[in-house]
XYZ file of C-alpha atoms in Angstrom:
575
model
C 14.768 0.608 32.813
C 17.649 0.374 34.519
C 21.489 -0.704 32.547
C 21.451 -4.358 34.543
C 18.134 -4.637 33.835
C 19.030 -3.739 30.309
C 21.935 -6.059 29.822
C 20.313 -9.116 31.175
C 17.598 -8.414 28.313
C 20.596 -8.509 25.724
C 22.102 -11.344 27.087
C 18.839 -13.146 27.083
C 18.242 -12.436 23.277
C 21.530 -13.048 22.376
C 21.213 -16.414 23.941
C 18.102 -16.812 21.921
C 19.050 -15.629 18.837
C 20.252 -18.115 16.138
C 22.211 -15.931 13.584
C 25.644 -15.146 13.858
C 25.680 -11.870 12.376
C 22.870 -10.350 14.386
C 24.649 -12.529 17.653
C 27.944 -10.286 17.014
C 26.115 -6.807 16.512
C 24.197 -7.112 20.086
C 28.080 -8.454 21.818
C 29.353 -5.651 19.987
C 26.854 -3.072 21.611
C 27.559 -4.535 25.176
C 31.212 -4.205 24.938
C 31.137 -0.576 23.616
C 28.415 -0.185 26.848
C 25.691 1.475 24.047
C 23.021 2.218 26.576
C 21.326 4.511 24.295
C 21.189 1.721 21.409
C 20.434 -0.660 23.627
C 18.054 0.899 25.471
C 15.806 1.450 22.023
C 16.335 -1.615 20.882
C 14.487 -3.457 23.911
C 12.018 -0.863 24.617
C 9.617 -3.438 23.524
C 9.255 -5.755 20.454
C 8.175 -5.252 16.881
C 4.587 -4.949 16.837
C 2.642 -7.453 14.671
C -0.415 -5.738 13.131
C -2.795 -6.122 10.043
C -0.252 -4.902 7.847
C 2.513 -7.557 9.487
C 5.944 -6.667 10.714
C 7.976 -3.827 9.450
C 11.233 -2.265 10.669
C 14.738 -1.566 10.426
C 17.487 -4.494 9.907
C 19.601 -5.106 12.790
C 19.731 -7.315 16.001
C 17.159 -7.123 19.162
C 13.509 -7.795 19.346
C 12.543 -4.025 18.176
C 14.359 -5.036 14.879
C 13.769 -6.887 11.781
C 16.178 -10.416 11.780
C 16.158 -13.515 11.707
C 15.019 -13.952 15.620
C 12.480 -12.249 15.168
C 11.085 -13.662 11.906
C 11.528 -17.348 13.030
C 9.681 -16.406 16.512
C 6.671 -14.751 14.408
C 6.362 -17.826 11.968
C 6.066 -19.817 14.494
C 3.259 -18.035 16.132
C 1.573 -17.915 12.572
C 1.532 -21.668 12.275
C 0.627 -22.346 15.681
C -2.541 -19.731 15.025
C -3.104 -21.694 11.476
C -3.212 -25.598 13.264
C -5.736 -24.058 15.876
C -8.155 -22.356 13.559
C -7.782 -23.817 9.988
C -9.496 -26.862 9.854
C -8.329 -28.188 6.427
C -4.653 -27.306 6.607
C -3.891 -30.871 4.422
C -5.487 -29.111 1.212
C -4.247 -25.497 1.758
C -0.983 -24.860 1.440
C 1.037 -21.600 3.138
C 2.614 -19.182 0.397
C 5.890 -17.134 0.682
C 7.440 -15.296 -0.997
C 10.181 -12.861 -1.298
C 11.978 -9.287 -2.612
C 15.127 -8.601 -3.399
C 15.887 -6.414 0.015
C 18.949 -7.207 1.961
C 18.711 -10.467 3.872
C 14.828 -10.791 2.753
C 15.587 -14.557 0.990
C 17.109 -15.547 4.284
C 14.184 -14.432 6.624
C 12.072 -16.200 3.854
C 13.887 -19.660 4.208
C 13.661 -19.131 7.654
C 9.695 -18.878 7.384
C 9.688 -22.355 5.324
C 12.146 -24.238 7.424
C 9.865 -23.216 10.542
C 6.645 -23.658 8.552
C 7.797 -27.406 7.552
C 8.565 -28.079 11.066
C 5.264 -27.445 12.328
C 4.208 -30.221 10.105
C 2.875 -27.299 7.265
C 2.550 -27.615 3.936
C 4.439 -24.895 1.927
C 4.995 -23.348 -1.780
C 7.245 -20.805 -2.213
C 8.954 -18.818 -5.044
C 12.717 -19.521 -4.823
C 13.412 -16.524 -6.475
C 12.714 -12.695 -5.775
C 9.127 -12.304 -7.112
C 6.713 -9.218 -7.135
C 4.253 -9.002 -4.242
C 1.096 -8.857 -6.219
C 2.273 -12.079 -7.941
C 2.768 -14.188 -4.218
C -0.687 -12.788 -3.374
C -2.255 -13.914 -6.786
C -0.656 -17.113 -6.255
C -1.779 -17.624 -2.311
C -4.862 -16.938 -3.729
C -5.111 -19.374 -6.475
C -3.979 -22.140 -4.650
C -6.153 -21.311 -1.772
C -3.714 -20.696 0.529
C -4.158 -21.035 4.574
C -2.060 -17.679 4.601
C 0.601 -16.041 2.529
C 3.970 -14.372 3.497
C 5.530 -11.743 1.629
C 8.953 -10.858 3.003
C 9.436 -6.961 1.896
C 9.328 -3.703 2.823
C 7.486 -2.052 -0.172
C 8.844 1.192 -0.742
C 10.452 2.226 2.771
C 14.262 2.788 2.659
C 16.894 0.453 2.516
C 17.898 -0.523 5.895
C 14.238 -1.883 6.316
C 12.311 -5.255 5.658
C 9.241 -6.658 6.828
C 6.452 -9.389 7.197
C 3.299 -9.208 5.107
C 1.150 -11.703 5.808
C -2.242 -12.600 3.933
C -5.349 -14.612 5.341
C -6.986 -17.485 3.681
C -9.389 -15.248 1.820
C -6.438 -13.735 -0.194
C -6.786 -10.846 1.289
C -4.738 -9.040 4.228
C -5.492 -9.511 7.757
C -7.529 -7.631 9.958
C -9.043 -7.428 12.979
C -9.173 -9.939 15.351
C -7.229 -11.671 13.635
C -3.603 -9.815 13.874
C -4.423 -9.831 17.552
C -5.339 -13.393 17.718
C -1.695 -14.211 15.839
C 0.426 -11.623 17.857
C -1.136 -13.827 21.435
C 0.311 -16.666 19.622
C 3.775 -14.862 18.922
C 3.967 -14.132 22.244
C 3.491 -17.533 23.612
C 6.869 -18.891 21.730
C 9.522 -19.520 23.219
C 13.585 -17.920 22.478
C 13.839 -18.298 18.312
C 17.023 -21.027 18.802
C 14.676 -23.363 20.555
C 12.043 -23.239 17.644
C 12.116 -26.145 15.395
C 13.024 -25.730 11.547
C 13.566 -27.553 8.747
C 17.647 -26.537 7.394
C 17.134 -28.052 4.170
C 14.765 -28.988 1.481
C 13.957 -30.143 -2.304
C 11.049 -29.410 -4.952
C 9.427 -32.840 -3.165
C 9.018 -31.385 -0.075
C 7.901 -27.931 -1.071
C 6.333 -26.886 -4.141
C 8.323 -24.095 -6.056
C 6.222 -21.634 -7.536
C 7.609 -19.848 -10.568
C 6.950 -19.927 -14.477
C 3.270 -20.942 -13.664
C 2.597 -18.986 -11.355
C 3.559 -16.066 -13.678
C 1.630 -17.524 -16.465
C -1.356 -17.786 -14.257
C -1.056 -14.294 -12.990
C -0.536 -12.662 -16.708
C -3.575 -14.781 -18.105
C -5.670 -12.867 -14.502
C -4.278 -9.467 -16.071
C -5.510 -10.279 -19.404
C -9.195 -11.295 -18.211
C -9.634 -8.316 -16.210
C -8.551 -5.478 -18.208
C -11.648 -3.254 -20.110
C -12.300 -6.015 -22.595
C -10.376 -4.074 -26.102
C -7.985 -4.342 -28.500
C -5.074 -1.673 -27.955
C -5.895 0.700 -30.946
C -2.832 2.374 -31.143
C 0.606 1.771 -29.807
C 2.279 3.788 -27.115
C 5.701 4.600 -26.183
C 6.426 4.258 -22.891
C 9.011 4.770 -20.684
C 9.236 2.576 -17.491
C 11.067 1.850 -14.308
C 10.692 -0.397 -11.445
C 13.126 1.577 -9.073
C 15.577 -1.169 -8.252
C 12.730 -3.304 -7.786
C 11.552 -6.705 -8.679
C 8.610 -5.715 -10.638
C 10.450 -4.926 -13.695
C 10.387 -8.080 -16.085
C 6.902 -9.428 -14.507
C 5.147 -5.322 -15.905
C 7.271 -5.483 -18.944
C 6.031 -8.992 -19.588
C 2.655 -7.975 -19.224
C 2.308 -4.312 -21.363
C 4.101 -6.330 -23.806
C 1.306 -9.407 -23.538
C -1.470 -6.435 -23.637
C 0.024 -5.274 -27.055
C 2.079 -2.466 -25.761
C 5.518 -3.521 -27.164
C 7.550 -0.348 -26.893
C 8.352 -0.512 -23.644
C 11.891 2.001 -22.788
C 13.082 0.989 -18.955
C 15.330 3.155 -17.078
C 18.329 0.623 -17.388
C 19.808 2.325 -14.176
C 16.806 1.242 -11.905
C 15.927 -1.736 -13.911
C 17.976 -4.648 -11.782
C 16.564 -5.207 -8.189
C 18.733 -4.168 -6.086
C 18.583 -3.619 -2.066
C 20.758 -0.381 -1.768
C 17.677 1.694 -4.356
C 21.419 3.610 -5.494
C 19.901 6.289 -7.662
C 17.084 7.113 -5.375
C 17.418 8.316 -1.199
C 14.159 6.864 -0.634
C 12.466 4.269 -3.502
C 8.992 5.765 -2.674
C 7.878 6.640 -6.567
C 5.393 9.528 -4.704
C 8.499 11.118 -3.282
C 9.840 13.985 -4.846
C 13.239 13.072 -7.318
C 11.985 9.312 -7.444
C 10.978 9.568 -11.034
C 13.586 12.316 -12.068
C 15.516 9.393 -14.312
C 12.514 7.818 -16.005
C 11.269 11.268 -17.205
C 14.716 11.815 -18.810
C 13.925 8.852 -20.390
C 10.570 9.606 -21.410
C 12.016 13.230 -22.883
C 14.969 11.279 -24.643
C 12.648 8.625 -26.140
C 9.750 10.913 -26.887
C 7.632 8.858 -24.699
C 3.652 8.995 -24.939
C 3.509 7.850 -21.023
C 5.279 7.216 -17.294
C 4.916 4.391 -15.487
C 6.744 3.312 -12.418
C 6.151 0.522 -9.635
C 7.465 1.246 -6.105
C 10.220 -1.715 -5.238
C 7.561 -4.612 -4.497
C 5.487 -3.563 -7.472
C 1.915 -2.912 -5.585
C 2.100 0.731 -6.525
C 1.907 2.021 -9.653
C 2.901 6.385 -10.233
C 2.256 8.031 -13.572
C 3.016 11.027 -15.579
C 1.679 12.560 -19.105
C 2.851 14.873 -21.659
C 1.570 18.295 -20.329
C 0.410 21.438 -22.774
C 4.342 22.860 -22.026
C 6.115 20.012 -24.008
C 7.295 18.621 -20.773
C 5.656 15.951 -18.780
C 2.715 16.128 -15.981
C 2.908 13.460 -12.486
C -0.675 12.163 -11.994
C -1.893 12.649 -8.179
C -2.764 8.968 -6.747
C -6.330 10.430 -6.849
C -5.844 11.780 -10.314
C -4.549 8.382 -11.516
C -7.655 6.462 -9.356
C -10.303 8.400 -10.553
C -9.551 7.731 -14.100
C -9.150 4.165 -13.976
C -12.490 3.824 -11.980
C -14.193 5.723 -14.707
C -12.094 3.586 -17.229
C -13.308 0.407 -15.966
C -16.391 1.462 -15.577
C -16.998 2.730 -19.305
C -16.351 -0.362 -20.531
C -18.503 -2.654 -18.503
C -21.770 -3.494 -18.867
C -24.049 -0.828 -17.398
C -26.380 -2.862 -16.227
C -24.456 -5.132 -14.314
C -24.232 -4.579 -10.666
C -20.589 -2.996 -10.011
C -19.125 -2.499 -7.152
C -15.925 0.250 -7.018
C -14.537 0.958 -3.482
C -12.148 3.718 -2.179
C -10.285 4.423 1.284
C -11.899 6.910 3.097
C -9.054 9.736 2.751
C -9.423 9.558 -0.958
C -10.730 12.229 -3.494
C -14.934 11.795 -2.806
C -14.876 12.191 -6.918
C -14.798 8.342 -7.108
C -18.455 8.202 -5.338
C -19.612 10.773 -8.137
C -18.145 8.752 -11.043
C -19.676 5.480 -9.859
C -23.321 7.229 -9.468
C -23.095 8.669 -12.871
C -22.230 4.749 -14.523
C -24.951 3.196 -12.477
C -22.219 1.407 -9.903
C -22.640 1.217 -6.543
C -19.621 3.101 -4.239
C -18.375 2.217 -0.806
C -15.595 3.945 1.254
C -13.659 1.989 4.056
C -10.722 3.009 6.346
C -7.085 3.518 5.051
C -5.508 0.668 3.641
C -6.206 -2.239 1.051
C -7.310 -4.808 4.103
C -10.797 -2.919 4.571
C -10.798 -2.118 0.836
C -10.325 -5.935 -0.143
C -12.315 -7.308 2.799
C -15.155 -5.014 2.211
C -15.554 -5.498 -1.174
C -15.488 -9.153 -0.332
C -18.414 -8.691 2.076
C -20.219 -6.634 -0.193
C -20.267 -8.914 -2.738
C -21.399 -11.750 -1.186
C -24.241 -9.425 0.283
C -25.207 -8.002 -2.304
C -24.128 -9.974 -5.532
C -22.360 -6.944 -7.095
C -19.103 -7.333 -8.845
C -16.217 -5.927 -7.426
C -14.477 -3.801 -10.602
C -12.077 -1.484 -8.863
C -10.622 0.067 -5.662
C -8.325 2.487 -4.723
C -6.380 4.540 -1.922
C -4.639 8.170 -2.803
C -1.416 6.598 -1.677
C -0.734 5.175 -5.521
C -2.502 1.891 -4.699
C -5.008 0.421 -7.047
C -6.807 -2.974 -7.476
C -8.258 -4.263 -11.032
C -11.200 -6.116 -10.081
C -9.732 -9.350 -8.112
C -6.923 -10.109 -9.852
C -4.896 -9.739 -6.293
C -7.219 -8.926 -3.041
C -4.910 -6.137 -2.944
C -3.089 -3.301 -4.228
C -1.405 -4.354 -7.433
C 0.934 -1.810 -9.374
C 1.433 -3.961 -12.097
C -2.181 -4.835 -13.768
C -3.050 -1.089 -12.905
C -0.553 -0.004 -15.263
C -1.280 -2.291 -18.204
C -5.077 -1.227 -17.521
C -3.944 2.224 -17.494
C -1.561 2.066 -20.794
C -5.030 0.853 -22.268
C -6.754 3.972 -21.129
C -3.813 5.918 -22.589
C -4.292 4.511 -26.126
C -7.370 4.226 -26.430
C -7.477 8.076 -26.056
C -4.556 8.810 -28.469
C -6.671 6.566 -30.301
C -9.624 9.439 -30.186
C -7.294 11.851 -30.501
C -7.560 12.626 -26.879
C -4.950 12.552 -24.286
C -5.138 11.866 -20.401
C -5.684 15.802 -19.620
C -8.330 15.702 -21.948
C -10.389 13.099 -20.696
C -9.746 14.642 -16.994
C -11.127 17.386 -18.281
C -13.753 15.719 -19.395
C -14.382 14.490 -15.904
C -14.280 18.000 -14.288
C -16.631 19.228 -16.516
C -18.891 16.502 -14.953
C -18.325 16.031 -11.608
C -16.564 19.286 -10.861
C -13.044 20.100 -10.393
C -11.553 18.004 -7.172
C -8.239 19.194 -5.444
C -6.923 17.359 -2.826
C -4.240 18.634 -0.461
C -2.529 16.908 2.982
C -1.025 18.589 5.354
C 0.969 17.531 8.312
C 2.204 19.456 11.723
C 5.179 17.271 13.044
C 5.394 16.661 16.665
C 8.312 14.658 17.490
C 8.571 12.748 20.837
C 6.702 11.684 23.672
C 5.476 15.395 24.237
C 4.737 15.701 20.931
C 2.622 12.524 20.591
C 0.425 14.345 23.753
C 0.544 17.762 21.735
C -1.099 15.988 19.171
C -3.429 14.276 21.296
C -4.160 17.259 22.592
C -4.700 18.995 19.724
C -7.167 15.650 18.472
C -9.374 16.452 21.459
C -10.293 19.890 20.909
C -12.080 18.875 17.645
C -15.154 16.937 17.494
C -18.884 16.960 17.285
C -19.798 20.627 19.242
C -16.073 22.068 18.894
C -15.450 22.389 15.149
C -15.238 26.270 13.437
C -18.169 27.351 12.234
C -16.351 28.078 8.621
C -13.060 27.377 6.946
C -11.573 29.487 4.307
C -15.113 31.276 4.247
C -16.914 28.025 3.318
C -19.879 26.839 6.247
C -18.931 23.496 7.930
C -22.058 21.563 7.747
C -21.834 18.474 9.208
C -18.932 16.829 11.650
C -18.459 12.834 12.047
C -16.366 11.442 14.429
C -14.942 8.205 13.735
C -13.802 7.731 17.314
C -17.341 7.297 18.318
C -20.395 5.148 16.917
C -18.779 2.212 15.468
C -21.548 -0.308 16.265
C -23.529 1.989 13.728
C -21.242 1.460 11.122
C -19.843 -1.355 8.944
C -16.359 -2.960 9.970
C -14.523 -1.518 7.524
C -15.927 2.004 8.976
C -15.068 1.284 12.479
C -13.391 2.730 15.215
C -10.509 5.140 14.353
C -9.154 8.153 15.655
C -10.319 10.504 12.489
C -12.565 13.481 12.410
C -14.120 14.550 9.229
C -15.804 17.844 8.096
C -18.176 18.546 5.501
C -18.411 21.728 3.711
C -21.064 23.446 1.746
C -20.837 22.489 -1.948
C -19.702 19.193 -1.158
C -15.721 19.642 -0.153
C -14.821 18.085 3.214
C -11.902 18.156 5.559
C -10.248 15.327 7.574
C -8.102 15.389 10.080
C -6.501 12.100 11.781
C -2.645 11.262 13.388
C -0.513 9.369 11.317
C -0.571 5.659 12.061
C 3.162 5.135 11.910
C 5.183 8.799 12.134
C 4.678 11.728 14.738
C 2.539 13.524 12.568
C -0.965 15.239 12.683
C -2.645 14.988 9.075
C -4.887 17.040 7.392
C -6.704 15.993 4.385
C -8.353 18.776 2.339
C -10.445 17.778 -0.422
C -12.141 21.054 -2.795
C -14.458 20.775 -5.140
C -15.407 23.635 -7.804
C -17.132 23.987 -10.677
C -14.571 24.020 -13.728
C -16.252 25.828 -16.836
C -15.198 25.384 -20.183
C -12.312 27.312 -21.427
C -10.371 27.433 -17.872
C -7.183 26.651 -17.807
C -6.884 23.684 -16.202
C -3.023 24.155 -14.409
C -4.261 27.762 -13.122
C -7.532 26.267 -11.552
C -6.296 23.229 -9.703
C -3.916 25.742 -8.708
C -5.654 28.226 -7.037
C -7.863 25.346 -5.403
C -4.591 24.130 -3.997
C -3.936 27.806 -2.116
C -7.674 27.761 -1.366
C -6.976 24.125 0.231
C -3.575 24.476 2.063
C -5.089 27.901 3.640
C -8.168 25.445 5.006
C -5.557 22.832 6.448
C -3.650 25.839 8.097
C -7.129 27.389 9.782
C -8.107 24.148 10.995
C -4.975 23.471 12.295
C -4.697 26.874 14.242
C -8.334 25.557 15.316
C -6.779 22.578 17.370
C -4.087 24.803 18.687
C -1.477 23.834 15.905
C 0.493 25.281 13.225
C 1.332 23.083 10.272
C 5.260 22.673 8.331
């Protein structure tokens, strides 16, 4: 667009906005003449999708403020008085983290909330996201807002919101609340409530937490811990910490070490670049712990707590990160052990997880169903299943460290996972087993599973059409007839044939390829980055005696070598 076309934009927002911080950052950028800042900051607005809002702090409507946030809860509650009919039972649930300006763009969601003639509980204090969803869902919440930004860096934040089944929107439903969005009008004109007391809203705290630890209890594998653990434990700056601690403690595992330099939430994540406990460095301090305390076990919870990473003692003396796979598989089988085996179970997966899950579920009798990436289709799904079929929904799981312990939280929930896994962990010291033991154990059964992803990077608008490009050359007649000298036998294109499949199998731009002896390849562009992703998933026969570390290793050549061919294929080199 043209600059005056540019600057009347600004001028407009800054008119609109109501926040005097945000207000002096955009005059700022029109005296300096910033036409490059500018420019990105109104190349649009901040989508709202299933997973919410989510973007970097700062002023404009292509960042996350106040403006912004007001304009959206509006919308919300505008989309709640014209589709929920009982809105005088069902109160709307928020809740906050402890990222910079995250309680202010909370208030700002009550104040506009109680305007629109909503009721509202909040917590007043940071809380855990897992804990705001269990509570939306006890109290049958119309919706539920979460303001965080999970694990992305620190100059982020963002808008979670969760339907009135407890679990996170989806389809039509983010589009039916981003039409309302766009019908509001500048964010100073919207009405909002400045002030309020515990009689106007309900403040959601020490029950709440009660509630939610009691849920934990209930759903974990039904056992007395049978010997106690050491563990070593860190939220990364988080607010997870005292809410998991709370709860291994509650579950009988009282030796609990935290990483007292990423124990306090804090917004800046000091001691880690980017608070993402997958990312390489991100548990470097808690497994100095672990070695200093002689730990039996890892756990850590990204900043909001929905995540839960891992490690064990390896055979070296030194300690061994679980995969998100690694660490899913095992508490599927977990759970699963200790039900009843002739209940009908229900364990679900994302569909760029380790197939293994499918395998472990046929062997206890349990019925398996995989959905597209993220915990809306694995939550919503398992709620449809259920009431289709009257199994009971034990366990689900996406490679991206997210796990769900039966329906404690319709979604992801680092911090049952990891009492449910500290279980798992004693019961098989217990045995005189350890984790690489029993994964062993599973190997043996359902044969060794390695799964890889690789990316090729394609920054900008001509890389977004190289990678389009590269997405078209592969599909049902154009696939290699072979990768890494294994036949491709079958091809399913997930950009086609929807009305065939259920919802939570619909329409996505994702091609999958199955190899002989039951590996597969996927290939799909990242939702959210300029990448092209390739998922490789082996699967070989591990016989007793292997060395476990030198297997999984030489599957991991076998499967990086496979992402690299198929990415040649499409006219692509991976990095």
């Amino acid at each position: 667009m043209d600059e005056q076309t540019l600057r009347d934009l600004a001028r407009d927002w800054l008119a609109g906005d109501p926040d005097p911080v945000t207000r002096d950052e955009l005059r700022a950028l029109l005296d300096a003449g910033d036409e490059d800042e500018l420019a990105e900051r109104f190349a649009g607005e901040l989508e709202f999708g299933t997973a919410g809002l989510r973007g970097v702090v700062g002023a404009g409507p292509m960042r996350m403020n106040r403006a912004v946030v007001i304009r959206t809860t509006r919308g919300l509650a505008d989309h709640l008085l014209a589709s929920v009919p009982d809105l005088d039972d069902r109160p709307v649930v928020v809740g906050f983290d402890a990222r910079h300006d995250s309680e202010r763009f909370a208030r700002d969601a009550v104040g506009v909330l109680l305007a629109a003639g909503l009721q509202v509980a909040w917590f007043p204090d940071v809380a855990p996201t897992p804990l705001v969803a269990f509570a939306g869902l006890e109290l049958r919440a119309a919706a539920t807002i979460v303001v965080t930004a999970s694990h992305n860096p620190p100059e982020y934040n963002g808008y979670k919101v969760y339907a009135g089944n407890g679990a996170q929107i989806i389809p039509p439903t983010d589009e039916r609340i981003a039409d309302a969005i766009a019908a509001v009008g500048p964010a100073a004109e919207v009405p909002r409530v400045e002030e309020w007391d515990d009689t106007v809203v309900e403040e959601l705290g020490t029950f709440a937490r009660r509630r939610y630890l009691d849920a934990i209890a209930a759903a974990r594998a039904a056992f007395d811990v049978p010997r106690e653990l050491s563990i070593a434990y860190t939220p990364l700056h988080g607010v997870g910490g005292p809410l998991t601690v709370a709860a291994l403690q509650e579950a009988g595992h009282d030796r609990v070490t935290v990483v007292g330099e990423q124990f306090a939430p804090d917004g800046d994540f000091p001691t880690v670049p980017f608070p993402n406990p997958e990312e390489p460095g991100a548990l470097d301090l808690a497994l100095a712990t672990a070695e200093r305390v002689g730990a039996d076990l890892v756990l850590a919870n990204d900043p909001d707590a929905d995540r839960l990473a891992a490690a064990v003692p390896d055979r070296r003396g030194g300690f061994r990160p679980l995969t998100g796979n690694q660490l899913g598989v095992l508490l599927g089988d977990h759970l699963l052990r200790a039900g009843d085996p002739d209940e009908d179970r229900l364990v679900v997966s994302s569909i760029v997880s380790s197939p293994m899950l499918a395998s472990v579920a046929a062997h206890h009798g349990a019925r398996y169903e995989a959905t597209l990436t993220g915990f809306k289709w694995i939550c919503n799904a398992a709620l449809a299943l259920e009431e289709r079929t009257g199994a009971r929904f034990v366990f689900g799981y996406e490679e991206a460290l997210g796990y769900s312990i039966g329906e404690v939280v319709r979604d992801k929930d680092g911090i049952s996972a990891a009492v449910v896994f500290a279980d798992l962990v004693a019961s098989l010291a217990a045995d005189g087993q350890d984790v690489l033991d029993r994964l062993v154990e599973l190997y043996g059964r359902h044969g060794l599973w390695v799964s890889t992803q690789t990316s090729a990077v394609r920054p900008g608008a001509e890389g977004l059409a190289e990678i389009a490009r590269a997405m078209a050359r592969i599909g049902p007649g154009a696939v290699p007839s072979s990768l890494g000298g294994v036949e491709v036998t079958d091809v399913t294109d997930y950009r086609t044939g929807a009305s065939e499949r259920p919802a939570w199998l619909g329409e996505t731009p994702l091609v999958a390829l199955a190899l002989a002896g039951g590996s597969r390849v996927l290939m799909r562009p990242s939702g959210t980055e300029p990448k092209l992703k390739v998922y490789v998933d082996l699967r070989d026969e591990l016989d007793a005696g292997e060395d476990l570390a030198a297997e999984e290793a030489r599957l991991t050549r076998r499967a990086d070598a496979i992402a690299g061919e198929l990415l040649a294929f499409v006219g692509l080199a991976g990095d």
